[in-house]
Short mmCIF file of C-alpha atoms in Angstrom, two decimals:
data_model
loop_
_atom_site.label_atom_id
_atom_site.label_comp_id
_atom_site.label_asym_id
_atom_site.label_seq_id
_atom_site.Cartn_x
_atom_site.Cartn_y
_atom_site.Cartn_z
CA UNK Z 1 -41.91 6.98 -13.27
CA UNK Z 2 -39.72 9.77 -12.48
CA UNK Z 3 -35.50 8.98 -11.96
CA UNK Z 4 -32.61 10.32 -11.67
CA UNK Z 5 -28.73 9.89 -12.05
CA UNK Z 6 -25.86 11.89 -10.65
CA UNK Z 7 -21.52 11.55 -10.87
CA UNK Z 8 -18.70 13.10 -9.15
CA UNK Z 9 -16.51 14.94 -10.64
CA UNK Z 10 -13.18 16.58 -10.01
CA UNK Z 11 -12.40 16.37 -5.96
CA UNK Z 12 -9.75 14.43 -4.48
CA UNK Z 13 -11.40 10.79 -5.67
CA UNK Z 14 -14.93 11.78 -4.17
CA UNK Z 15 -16.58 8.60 -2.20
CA UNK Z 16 -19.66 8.75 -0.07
CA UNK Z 17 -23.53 9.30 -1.11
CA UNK Z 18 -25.53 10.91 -2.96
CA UNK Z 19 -28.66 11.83 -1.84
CA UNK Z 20 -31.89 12.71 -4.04
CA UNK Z 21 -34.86 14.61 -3.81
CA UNK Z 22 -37.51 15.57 -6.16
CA UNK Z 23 -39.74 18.59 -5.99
CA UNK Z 24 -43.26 19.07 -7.42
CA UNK Z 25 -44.27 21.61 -9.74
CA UNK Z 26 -46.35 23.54 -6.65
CA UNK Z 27 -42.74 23.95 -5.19
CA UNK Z 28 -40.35 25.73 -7.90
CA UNK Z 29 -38.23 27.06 -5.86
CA UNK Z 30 -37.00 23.83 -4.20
CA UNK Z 31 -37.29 24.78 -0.93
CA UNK Z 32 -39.68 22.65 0.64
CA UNK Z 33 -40.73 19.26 1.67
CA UNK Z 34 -39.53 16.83 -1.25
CA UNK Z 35 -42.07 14.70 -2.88
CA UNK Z 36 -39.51 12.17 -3.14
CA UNK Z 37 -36.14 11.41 -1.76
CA UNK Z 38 -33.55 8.98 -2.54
CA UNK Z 39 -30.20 8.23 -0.89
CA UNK Z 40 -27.18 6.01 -3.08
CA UNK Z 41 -24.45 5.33 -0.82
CA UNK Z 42 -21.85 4.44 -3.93
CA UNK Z 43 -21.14 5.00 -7.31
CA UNK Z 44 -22.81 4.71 -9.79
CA UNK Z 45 -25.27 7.40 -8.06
CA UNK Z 46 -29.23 6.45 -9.37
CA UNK Z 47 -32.62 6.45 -7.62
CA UNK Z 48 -34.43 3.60 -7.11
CA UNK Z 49 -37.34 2.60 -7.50
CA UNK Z 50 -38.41 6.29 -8.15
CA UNK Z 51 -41.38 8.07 -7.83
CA UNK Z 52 -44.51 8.04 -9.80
CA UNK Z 53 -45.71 12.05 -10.99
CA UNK Z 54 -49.26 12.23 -9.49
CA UNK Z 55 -49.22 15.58 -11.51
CA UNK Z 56 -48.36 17.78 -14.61
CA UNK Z 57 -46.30 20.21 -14.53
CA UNK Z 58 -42.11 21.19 -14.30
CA UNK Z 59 -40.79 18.92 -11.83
CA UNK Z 60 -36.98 19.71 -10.59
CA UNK Z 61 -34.39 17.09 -8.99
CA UNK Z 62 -31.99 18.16 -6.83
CA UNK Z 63 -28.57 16.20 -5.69
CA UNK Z 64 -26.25 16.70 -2.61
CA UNK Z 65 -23.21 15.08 -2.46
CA UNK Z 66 -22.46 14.01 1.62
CA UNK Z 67 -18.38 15.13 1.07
CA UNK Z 68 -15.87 12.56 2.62
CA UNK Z 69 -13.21 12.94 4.48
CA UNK Z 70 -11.06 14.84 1.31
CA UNK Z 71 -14.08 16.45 -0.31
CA UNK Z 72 -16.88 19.06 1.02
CA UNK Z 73 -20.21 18.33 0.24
CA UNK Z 74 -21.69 19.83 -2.54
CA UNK Z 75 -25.05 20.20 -4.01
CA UNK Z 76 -26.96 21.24 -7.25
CA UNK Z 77 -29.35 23.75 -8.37
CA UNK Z 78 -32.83 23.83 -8.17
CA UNK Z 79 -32.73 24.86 -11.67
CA UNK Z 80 -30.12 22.39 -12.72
CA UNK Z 81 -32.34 19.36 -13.63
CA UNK Z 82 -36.41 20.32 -14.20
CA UNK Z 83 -38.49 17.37 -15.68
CA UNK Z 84 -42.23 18.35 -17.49
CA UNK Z 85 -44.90 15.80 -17.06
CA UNK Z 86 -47.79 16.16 -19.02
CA UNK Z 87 -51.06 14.91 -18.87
CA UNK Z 88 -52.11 11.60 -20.88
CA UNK Z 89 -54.29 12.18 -24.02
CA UNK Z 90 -57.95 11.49 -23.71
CA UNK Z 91 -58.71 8.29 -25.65
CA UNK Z 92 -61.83 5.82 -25.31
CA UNK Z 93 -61.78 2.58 -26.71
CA UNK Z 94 -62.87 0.44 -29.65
CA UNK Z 95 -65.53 -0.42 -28.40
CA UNK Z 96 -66.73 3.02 -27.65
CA UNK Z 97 -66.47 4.26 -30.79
CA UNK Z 98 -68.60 1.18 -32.33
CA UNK Z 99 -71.44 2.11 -30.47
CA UNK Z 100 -71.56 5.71 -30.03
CA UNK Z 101 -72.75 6.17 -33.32
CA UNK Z 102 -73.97 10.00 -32.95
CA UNK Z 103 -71.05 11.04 -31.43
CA UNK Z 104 -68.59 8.66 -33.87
CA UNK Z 105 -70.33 10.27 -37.22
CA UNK Z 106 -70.08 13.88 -35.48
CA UNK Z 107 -66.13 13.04 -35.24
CA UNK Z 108 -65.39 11.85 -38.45
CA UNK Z 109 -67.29 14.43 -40.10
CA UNK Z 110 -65.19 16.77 -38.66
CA UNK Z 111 -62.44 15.57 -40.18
CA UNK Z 112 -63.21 16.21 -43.41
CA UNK Z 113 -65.01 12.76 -44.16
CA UNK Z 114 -63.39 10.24 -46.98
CA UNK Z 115 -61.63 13.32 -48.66
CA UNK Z 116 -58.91 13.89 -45.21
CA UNK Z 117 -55.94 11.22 -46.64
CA UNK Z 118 -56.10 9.63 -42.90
CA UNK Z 119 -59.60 7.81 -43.62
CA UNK Z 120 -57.18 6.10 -47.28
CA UNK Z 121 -55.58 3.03 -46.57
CA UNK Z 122 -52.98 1.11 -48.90
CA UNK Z 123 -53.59 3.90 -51.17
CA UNK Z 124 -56.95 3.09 -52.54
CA UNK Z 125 -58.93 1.85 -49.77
CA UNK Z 126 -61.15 4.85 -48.33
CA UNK Z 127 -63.25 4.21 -45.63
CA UNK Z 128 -66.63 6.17 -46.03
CA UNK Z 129 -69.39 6.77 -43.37
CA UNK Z 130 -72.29 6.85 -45.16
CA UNK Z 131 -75.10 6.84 -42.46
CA UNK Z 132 -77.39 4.41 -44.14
CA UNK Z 133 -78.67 0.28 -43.72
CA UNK Z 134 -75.34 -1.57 -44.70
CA UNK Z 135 -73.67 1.38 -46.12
CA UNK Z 136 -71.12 2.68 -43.74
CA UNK Z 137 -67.44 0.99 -44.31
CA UNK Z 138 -66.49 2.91 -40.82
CA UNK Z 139 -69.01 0.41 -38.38
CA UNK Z 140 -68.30 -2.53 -41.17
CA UNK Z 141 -64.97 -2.29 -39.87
CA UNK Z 142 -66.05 -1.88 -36.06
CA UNK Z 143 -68.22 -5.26 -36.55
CA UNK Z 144 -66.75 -7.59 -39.30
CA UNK Z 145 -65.61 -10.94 -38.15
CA UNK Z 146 -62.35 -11.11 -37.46
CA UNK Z 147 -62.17 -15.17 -38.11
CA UNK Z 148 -64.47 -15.07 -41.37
CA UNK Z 149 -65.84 -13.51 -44.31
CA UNK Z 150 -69.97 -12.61 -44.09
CA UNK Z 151 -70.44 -15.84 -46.58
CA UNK Z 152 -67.99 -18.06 -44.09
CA UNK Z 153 -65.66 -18.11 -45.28
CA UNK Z 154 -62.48 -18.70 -42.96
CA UNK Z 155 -60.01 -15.71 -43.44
CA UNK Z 156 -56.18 -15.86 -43.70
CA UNK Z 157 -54.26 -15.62 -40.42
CA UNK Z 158 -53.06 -12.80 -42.28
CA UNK Z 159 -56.43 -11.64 -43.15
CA UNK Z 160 -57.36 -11.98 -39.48
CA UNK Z 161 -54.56 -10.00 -38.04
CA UNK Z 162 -55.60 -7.55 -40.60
CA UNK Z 163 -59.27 -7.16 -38.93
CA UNK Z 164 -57.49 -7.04 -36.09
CA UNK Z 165 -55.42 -3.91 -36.64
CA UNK Z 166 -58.16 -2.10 -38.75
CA UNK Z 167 -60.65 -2.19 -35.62
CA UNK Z 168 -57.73 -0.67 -33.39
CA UNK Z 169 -56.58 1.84 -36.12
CA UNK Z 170 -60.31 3.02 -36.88
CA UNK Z 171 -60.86 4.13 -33.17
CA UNK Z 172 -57.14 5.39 -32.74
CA UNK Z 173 -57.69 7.68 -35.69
CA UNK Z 174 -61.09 9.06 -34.08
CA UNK Z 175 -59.50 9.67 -30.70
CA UNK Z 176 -56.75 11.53 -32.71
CA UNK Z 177 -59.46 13.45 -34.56
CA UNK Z 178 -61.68 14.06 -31.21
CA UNK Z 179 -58.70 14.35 -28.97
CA UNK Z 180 -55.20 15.01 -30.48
CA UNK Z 181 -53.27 11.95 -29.00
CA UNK Z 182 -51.58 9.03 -30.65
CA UNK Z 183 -50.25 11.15 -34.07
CA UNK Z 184 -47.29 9.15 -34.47
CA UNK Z 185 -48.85 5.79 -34.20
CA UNK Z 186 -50.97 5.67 -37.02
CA UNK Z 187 -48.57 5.52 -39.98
CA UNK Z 188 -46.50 3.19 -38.72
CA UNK Z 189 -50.07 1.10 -37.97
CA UNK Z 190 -51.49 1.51 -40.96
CA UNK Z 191 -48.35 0.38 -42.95
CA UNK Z 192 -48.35 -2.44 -41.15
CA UNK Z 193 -51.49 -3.32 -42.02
CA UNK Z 194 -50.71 -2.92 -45.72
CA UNK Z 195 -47.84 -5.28 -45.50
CA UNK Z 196 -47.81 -8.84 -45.27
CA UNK Z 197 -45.98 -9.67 -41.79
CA UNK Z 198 -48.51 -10.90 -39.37
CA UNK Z 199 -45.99 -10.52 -36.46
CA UNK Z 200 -45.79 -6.80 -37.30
CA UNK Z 201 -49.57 -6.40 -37.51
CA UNK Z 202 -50.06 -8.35 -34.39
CA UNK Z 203 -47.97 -6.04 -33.03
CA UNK Z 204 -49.54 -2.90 -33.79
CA UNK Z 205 -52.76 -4.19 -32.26
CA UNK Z 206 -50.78 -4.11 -29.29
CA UNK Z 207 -49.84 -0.39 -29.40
CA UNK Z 208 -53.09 0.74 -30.15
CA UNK Z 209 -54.89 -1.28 -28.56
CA UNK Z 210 -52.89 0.25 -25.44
CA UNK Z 211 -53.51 3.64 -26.65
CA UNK Z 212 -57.17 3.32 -27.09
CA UNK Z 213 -57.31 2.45 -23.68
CA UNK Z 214 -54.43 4.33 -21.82
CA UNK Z 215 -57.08 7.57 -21.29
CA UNK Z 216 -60.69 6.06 -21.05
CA UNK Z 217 -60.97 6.80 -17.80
CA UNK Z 218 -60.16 10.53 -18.65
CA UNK Z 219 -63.18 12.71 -18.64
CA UNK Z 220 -64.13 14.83 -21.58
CA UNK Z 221 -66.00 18.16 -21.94
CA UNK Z 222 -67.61 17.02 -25.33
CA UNK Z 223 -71.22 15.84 -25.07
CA UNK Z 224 -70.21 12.05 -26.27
CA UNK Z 225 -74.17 10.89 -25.92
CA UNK Z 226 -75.04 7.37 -25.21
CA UNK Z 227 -74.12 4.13 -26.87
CA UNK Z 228 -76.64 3.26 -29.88
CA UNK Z 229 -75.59 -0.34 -30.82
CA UNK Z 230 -78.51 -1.24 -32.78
CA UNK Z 231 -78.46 1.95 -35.10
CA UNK Z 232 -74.23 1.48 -35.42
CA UNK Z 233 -74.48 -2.29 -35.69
CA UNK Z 234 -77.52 -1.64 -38.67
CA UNK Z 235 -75.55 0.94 -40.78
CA UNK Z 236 -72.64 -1.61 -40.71
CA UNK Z 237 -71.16 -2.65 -44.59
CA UNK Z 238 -69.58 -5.76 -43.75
CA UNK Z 239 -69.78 -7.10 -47.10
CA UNK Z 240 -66.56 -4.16 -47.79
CA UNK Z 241 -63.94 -5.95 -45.95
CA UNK Z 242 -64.57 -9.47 -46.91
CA UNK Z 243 -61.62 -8.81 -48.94
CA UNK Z 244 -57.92 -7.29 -47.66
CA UNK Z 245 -56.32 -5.58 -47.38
#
């Protein structure tokens, strides 16, 4: 959501409004119909509720000041305040990424594999895709229970916030591989994980759990194939993450 602020200054104690519009980036100049306008009649000058961008681009606000009866009316420059909106990153979600096994392996081998530092957790944990019956950590990860261990044991509520987060990190780290987005939230997320504060972990499933999904409905030029749950779900090592972290 797009908003903007504006004060008065020097004058003879300027009163009066303020009045708001906001250009799209198909109108640089400033000299058409506003995409947006806003009138404040007092101080402090601020639109509300604002406008949502329904495109990317170099938006520009302008301001005009009405005058009173001691000061003229004055007005900025198109050029004065220009606002870039850019477009979400593509993401798709856990659950995606489970069961698009061709498409999953494809992206983390182009990462490098278990050698790229991002696939090394805690320092020694290193997730591995090795595309064979119970071998792959990466789809262990997608499918281990979050409440319990594959002999039944009942996990830790740390432990279980720990699934938690893992699941959400693994597909935030493939949509930053496939698509670029969400750099910056995977350190902080995985050193969550490592720690011992469920609140923190719980709350990093949040964020990336919100990331995963903020650009799902994005399309993508990359041939991302069709879900194969049975061949992910069969290559799954579950038996690596019975212990954490």
């Amino acid at each position: 959501v797009l908003n903007d602020t504006a004060s008065l200054s020097g004058g003879s104690a300027p009163t009066g409004s303020v009045t708001f519009n906001l250009f799209a980036p198909t109108d640089q100049s400033c000299t058409g119909t506003p995409a947006y306008t806003n009138t404040d009649p007092t101080a402090p000058y601020a639109t509300s509720p604002g406008f949502t961008s329904n495109a990317v681009g170099v938006w520009h606000w302008t301001a005009h000041y009405a005058g009173d009866s001691d000061n003229n009316s004055a007005d900025s420059a198109c050029s004065a305040e220009a606002v870039t909106v850019t477009a979400p990153p593509i993401t798709r979600t856990l659950g995606f990424w489970q069961t698009h096994f061709t498409f999953t392996n494809s992206v983390y081998a182009s990462s490098g594999g278990s050698s790229n530092p991002i696939w090394t957790f805690c320092g020694t944990r290193i997730v591995t895709d090795i595309t064979s019956s119970n071998m792959s950590m990466l789809y262990g990860g997608f499918y281990a229970s979050i409440p319990k261990t594959t002999i039944g044991t009942k996990r830790s509520a740390l432990d279980q916030a720990r699934m938690q987060l893992m699941q959400q990190l693994l597909a935030a780290i493939l949509n930053n591989i496939a698509f670029g987005g969400g750099t910056s939230l995977i350190a902080p997320a995985k050193s969550a994980y490592c720690g011992t504060s469920v609140s923190d972990i719980l709350n990093q499933v949040t964020i990336l759990d919100n990331f995963n999904g903020s650009g799902d409905s994005l399309s993508t030029s990359q041939n991302t194939g069709s879900a194969e749950p049975k061949t992910s779900s069969a290559d799954a090592n579950l038996v690596a993450w019975d212990v954490l972290p």
